[in-house]
Amino acid sequence: MGKIIIAGNWKMHKTQAEALEFLTVLKSKLEDTDEAREVVLCVPFTVLSILSKSLHGGLVRLGAQNIHWEDQGAYTGEISGAMLTELSVDYVVIGHSERRQYFGETDETANLRVIAAQRHGLNPILCVGETKQQRDAGEAETVIINQLKRGLVDVDQSKLVIAYEPIWAIGTGDTCEASEANSIIRVIREQLSNKNVTIQYGGSVKPDNIDEIMDQSDIDGVLVGGASLDPVGFARIINYQ
Ligand code: PGA
């Protein structure tokens, strides 16, 4: 088992004003939260600065949604590790299925980004997961094992988070059965040399299914999309029973 990490992935949502409003409500709901639970908000680049000032010293940590593998250069639209660490970012989501599907990310580019994140002292959250078609063909485990093999070349497993996100469960309301997610996560852990890597589940995590998900033996946390946009619901997820 790894450290418990509950992360929100805001994707392309929230302006600065909306982010501050969210944080005020969220903070008011975390007064009794167990400090052993790490809470991370993976937000758009444009709200990192304002949130880094408001989060200072609190329970909640800041995450970004991408990082380029070079330290600087002619890479229009990309962001570097130093740009993130300057804003007190601790985590970065890498290889999310939306990046793979819409922006041509591959296991190889995800691998380069993971290595760059570690070089800058950031905790990469590497996302893996199968499509519905791959699952129906009985290929889920093989697909995930291959994603890990290629994504983890030369990666230091002492500073790493993996998120298992079955693509068919993302944003669909169609959650993977908690026990099924648990058994895939066990397979993921078998592939790792460090058995204490935090492995999260992601895909339609909601206040009404979080307790069952976190009750599983191998699931160390969650990566939450849609349900992380509402501070009251996200606080319920963080304060799972
Ligand atoms: P979802 O997204 O919770 O909206 O399904 C999860 C994710 O994409 O990380």
Short mmCIF file of C-alpha atoms and ligand atoms in Angstrom, two decimals:
data_model
loop_
_atom_site.label_atom_id
_atom_site.label_comp_id
_atom_site.label_asym_id
_atom_site.label_seq_id
_atom_site.Cartn_x
_atom_site.Cartn_y
_atom_site.Cartn_z
CA MET A 1 0.00 0.00 0.00
CA GLY A 2 1.09 3.54 -0.71
CA LYS A 3 0.26 6.87 0.87
CA ILE A 4 -3.42 7.85 0.46
CA ILE A 5 -3.77 10.57 -2.18
CA ILE A 6 -7.12 12.06 -3.17
CA ALA A 7 -6.62 14.19 -6.27
CA GLY A 8 -9.02 16.34 -8.23
CA ASN A 9 -8.45 16.84 -11.94
CA TRP A 10 -10.24 20.00 -12.98
CA LYS A 11 -9.38 19.51 -16.67
CA MET A 12 -10.33 22.70 -18.59
CA HIS A 13 -12.59 24.16 -15.92
CA LYS A 14 -12.60 27.22 -13.65
CA THR A 15 -11.37 30.79 -13.94
CA GLN A 16 -9.34 32.40 -11.15
CA ALA A 17 -12.48 33.81 -9.51
CA GLU A 18 -14.19 30.42 -9.64
CA ALA A 19 -11.10 28.68 -8.27
CA LEU A 20 -10.92 31.00 -5.25
CA GLU A 21 -14.61 30.55 -4.55
CA PHE A 22 -14.16 26.76 -4.69
CA LEU A 23 -11.20 26.87 -2.32
CA THR A 24 -13.01 28.94 0.31
CA VAL A 25 -15.79 26.36 0.50
CA LEU A 26 -13.44 23.36 0.32
CA LYS A 27 -11.19 24.60 3.13
CA SER A 28 -14.20 25.10 5.41
CA LYS A 29 -15.06 21.41 4.97
CA LEU A 30 -11.59 20.03 5.69
CA GLU A 31 -11.15 21.15 9.25
CA ASP A 32 -11.47 17.61 10.62
CA THR A 33 -9.84 15.79 7.74
CA ASP A 34 -7.28 13.15 8.66
CA GLU A 35 -3.89 14.68 7.90
CA ALA A 36 -2.60 11.35 6.65
CA ARG A 37 -4.73 11.92 3.53
CA GLU A 38 -2.94 13.95 0.90
CA VAL A 39 -5.32 16.19 -1.04
CA VAL A 40 -4.21 17.47 -4.45
CA LEU A 41 -5.89 19.86 -6.88
CA CYS A 42 -4.68 19.41 -10.47
CA VAL A 43 -5.81 22.64 -12.03
CA PRO A 44 -5.38 24.65 -15.25
CA PHE A 45 -2.06 26.54 -15.54
CA THR A 46 -3.89 29.89 -15.32
CA VAL A 47 -5.06 29.31 -11.74
CA LEU A 48 -1.84 27.82 -10.34
CA SER A 49 -0.44 31.17 -9.26
CA ILE A 50 -3.49 32.40 -7.37
CA LEU A 51 -4.07 29.02 -5.71
CA SER A 52 -0.43 28.66 -4.70
CA LYS A 53 -0.77 31.86 -2.65
CA SER A 54 -4.03 30.75 -1.02
CA LEU A 55 -2.89 27.19 -0.28
CA HIS A 56 0.29 28.18 1.48
CA GLY A 57 0.74 26.04 4.57
CA GLY A 58 -2.55 24.15 4.24
CA LEU A 59 -3.50 20.53 3.77
CA VAL A 60 -4.17 20.84 0.05
CA ARG A 61 -1.34 20.49 -2.48
CA LEU A 62 -1.17 21.82 -5.98
CA GLY A 63 -0.92 19.79 -9.17
CA ALA A 64 -0.63 20.67 -12.85
CA GLN A 65 -2.02 18.72 -15.82
CA ASN A 66 1.08 18.54 -18.01
CA ILE A 67 4.84 19.18 -18.18
CA HIS A 68 7.23 19.21 -21.13
CA TRP A 69 10.34 17.06 -21.09
CA GLU A 70 12.72 19.86 -22.10
CA ASP A 71 13.63 22.58 -19.60
CA GLN A 72 12.95 25.34 -22.14
CA GLY A 73 12.75 25.88 -25.88
CA ALA A 74 10.57 26.41 -28.92
CA TYR A 75 7.59 24.29 -27.82
CA THR A 76 4.53 26.47 -28.32
CA GLY A 77 1.75 25.74 -25.87
CA GLU A 78 3.87 23.61 -23.52
CA ILE A 79 5.00 24.24 -19.93
CA SER A 80 8.33 23.50 -18.23
CA GLY A 81 9.18 22.00 -14.86
CA ALA A 82 10.74 25.25 -13.57
CA MET A 83 7.57 27.16 -14.47
CA LEU A 84 5.61 24.76 -12.29
CA THR A 85 7.96 24.50 -9.32
CA GLU A 86 8.16 28.31 -9.13
CA LEU A 87 4.42 28.20 -8.32
CA SER A 88 4.82 25.58 -5.56
CA VAL A 89 3.36 22.79 -7.68
CA ASP A 90 3.98 19.32 -6.18
CA TYR A 91 2.18 16.96 -8.56
CA VAL A 92 1.62 16.67 -12.28
CA VAL A 93 -0.83 14.48 -14.21
CA ILE A 94 0.88 12.75 -17.14
CA GLY A 95 -0.45 10.63 -19.97
CA HIS A 96 -4.14 11.19 -19.18
CA SER A 97 -6.33 9.38 -21.71
CA GLU A 98 -7.67 12.72 -22.98
CA ARG A 99 -4.10 13.79 -23.77
CA ARG A 100 -3.53 10.47 -25.50
CA GLN A 101 -6.82 10.57 -27.43
CA TYR A 102 -7.00 14.23 -28.50
CA PHE A 103 -3.39 15.45 -28.43
CA GLY A 104 -1.36 12.54 -29.68
CA GLU A 105 0.35 11.62 -26.41
CA THR A 106 2.00 8.22 -26.42
CA ASP A 107 3.60 5.99 -23.80
CA GLU A 108 6.95 7.29 -25.03
CA THR A 109 6.11 11.00 -24.57
CA ALA A 110 4.46 10.22 -21.24
CA ASN A 111 7.70 8.51 -20.20
CA LEU A 112 9.76 11.59 -21.12
CA ARG A 113 7.37 13.80 -19.17
CA VAL A 114 7.51 11.54 -16.09
CA ILE A 115 11.31 11.68 -16.12
CA ALA A 116 11.24 15.49 -16.49
CA ALA A 117 8.77 15.82 -13.60
CA GLN A 118 11.07 13.80 -11.35
CA ARG A 119 14.12 15.80 -12.45
CA HIS A 120 12.31 18.91 -11.18
CA GLY A 121 11.28 17.29 -7.90
CA LEU A 122 7.63 16.91 -8.90
CA ASN A 123 5.49 13.83 -8.24
CA PRO A 124 4.24 12.47 -11.55
CA ILE A 125 0.76 10.89 -11.64
CA LEU A 126 1.05 8.55 -14.62
CA CYS A 127 -2.35 7.53 -16.01
CA VAL A 128 -2.96 4.13 -17.59
CA GLY A 129 -6.13 2.35 -18.64
CA GLU A 130 -7.87 0.38 -21.35
CA THR A 131 -10.66 1.26 -23.80
CA LYS A 132 -14.02 -0.50 -23.78
CA GLN A 133 -13.05 -2.36 -26.92
CA GLN A 134 -9.80 -3.61 -25.34
CA ARG A 135 -11.67 -4.67 -22.21
CA ASP A 136 -14.31 -6.55 -24.20
CA ALA A 137 -11.56 -8.33 -26.12
CA GLY A 138 -10.04 -9.50 -22.82
CA GLU A 139 -6.93 -7.36 -23.38
CA ALA A 140 -7.20 -4.97 -20.42
CA GLU A 141 -4.33 -6.42 -18.40
CA THR A 142 -1.96 -6.74 -21.38
CA VAL A 143 -2.67 -3.17 -22.49
CA ILE A 144 -1.98 -1.81 -19.02
CA ILE A 145 1.16 -3.88 -18.52
CA ASN A 146 2.50 -2.55 -21.83
CA GLN A 147 1.64 1.04 -20.94
CA LEU A 148 3.57 0.60 -17.68
CA LYS A 149 6.56 -1.05 -19.35
CA ARG A 150 6.94 1.79 -21.83
CA GLY A 151 5.92 4.58 -19.48
CA LEU A 152 8.28 3.62 -16.67
CA VAL A 153 11.59 3.22 -18.54
CA ASP A 154 14.31 4.82 -16.37
CA VAL A 155 11.73 6.11 -13.88
CA ASP A 156 12.50 6.38 -10.16
CA GLN A 157 9.67 4.50 -8.45
CA SER A 158 10.29 6.18 -5.10
CA LYS A 159 8.60 9.35 -6.35
CA LEU A 160 5.73 8.14 -8.45
CA VAL A 161 1.94 7.83 -8.45
CA ILE A 162 0.00 5.64 -10.87
CA ALA A 163 -3.66 6.27 -11.71
CA TYR A 164 -5.63 3.37 -13.15
CA GLU A 165 -8.33 5.00 -15.24
CA PRO A 166 -10.38 2.68 -17.45
CA ILE A 167 -11.22 4.97 -20.38
CA TRP A 168 -14.81 3.72 -20.62
CA ALA A 169 -15.43 4.85 -17.03
CA ILE A 170 -14.13 8.41 -17.46
CA GLY A 171 -16.86 11.05 -17.47
CA THR A 172 -19.49 8.45 -18.32
CA GLY A 173 -21.02 7.78 -14.91
CA ASP A 174 -20.17 4.16 -15.71
CA THR A 175 -17.85 3.28 -12.77
CA CYS A 176 -15.68 0.21 -12.86
CA GLU A 177 -16.81 -2.20 -10.13
CA ALA A 178 -14.69 -1.45 -7.07
CA SER A 179 -13.58 -5.08 -6.78
CA GLU A 180 -12.62 -5.17 -10.47
CA ALA A 181 -10.61 -1.93 -10.14
CA ASN A 182 -8.94 -3.47 -7.11
CA SER A 183 -7.85 -6.56 -9.00
CA ILE A 184 -6.41 -4.52 -11.90
CA ILE A 185 -4.58 -2.36 -9.38
CA ARG A 186 -3.12 -5.51 -7.87
CA VAL A 187 -1.84 -6.47 -11.31
CA ILE A 188 -0.30 -2.99 -11.66
CA ARG A 189 1.42 -3.35 -8.30
CA GLU A 190 2.91 -6.68 -9.38
CA GLN A 191 4.64 -4.86 -12.25
CA LEU A 192 6.34 -2.35 -9.95
CA SER A 193 9.65 -2.82 -8.18
CA ASN A 194 8.51 -0.48 -5.38
CA LYS A 195 5.38 -1.97 -3.83
CA ASN A 196 4.68 1.24 -1.90
CA VAL A 197 3.84 3.35 -4.96
CA THR A 198 0.44 5.02 -4.50
CA ILE A 199 -1.98 3.57 -7.06
CA GLN A 200 -5.20 5.48 -7.56
CA TYR A 201 -8.45 4.56 -9.25
CA GLY A 202 -10.09 7.13 -11.55
CA GLY A 203 -13.30 7.12 -13.59
CA SER A 204 -16.68 8.46 -12.40
CA VAL A 205 -15.66 8.59 -8.75
CA LYS A 206 -18.51 10.26 -6.84
CA PRO A 207 -19.54 10.95 -3.24
CA ASP A 208 -21.85 7.93 -3.41
CA ASN A 209 -19.25 5.38 -4.54
CA ILE A 210 -16.09 6.64 -2.79
CA ASP A 211 -16.58 4.65 0.41
CA GLU A 212 -16.73 1.35 -1.45
CA ILE A 213 -13.76 2.25 -3.65
CA MET A 214 -11.55 3.23 -0.71
CA ASP A 215 -12.60 0.11 1.17
CA GLN A 216 -10.67 -2.04 -1.35
CA SER A 217 -7.41 -3.61 -0.24
CA ASP A 218 -5.14 -2.26 -2.98
CA ILE A 219 -6.61 1.12 -3.90
CA ASP A 220 -4.56 3.93 -2.35
CA GLY A 221 -6.56 6.90 -3.54
CA VAL A 222 -8.57 8.37 -6.37
CA LEU A 223 -8.20 10.74 -9.29
CA VAL A 224 -11.50 12.58 -9.59
CA GLY A 225 -12.64 14.55 -12.64
CA GLY A 226 -16.20 15.90 -12.78
CA ALA A 227 -16.96 15.39 -9.09
CA SER A 228 -13.90 17.44 -8.07
CA LEU A 229 -15.48 20.62 -9.47
CA ASP A 230 -18.02 20.91 -6.67
CA PRO A 231 -16.30 21.71 -3.35
CA VAL A 232 -18.99 20.15 -1.16
CA GLY A 233 -19.02 16.88 -3.11
CA PHE A 234 -15.22 16.80 -3.37
CA ALA A 235 -14.93 17.36 0.39
CA ARG A 236 -17.22 14.35 0.91
CA ILE A 237 -14.91 12.31 -1.31
CA ILE A 238 -11.85 13.46 0.66
CA ASN A 239 -13.61 12.66 3.95
CA TYR A 240 -14.60 9.15 2.82
CA GLN A 241 -15.65 6.75 5.56
P1 PGA B 1 -14.27 11.59 -14.16
O1 PGA B 1 -12.79 11.83 -14.73
O2 PGA B 1 -14.15 11.51 -12.66
O3 PGA B 1 -15.06 12.80 -14.60
O4 PGA B 1 -14.77 10.33 -14.74
C1 PGA B 1 -11.69 11.19 -14.17
C2 PGA B 1 -10.42 11.63 -14.86
O5 PGA B 1 -10.45 11.85 -16.07
O6 PGA B 1 -9.36 11.77 -14.22
#
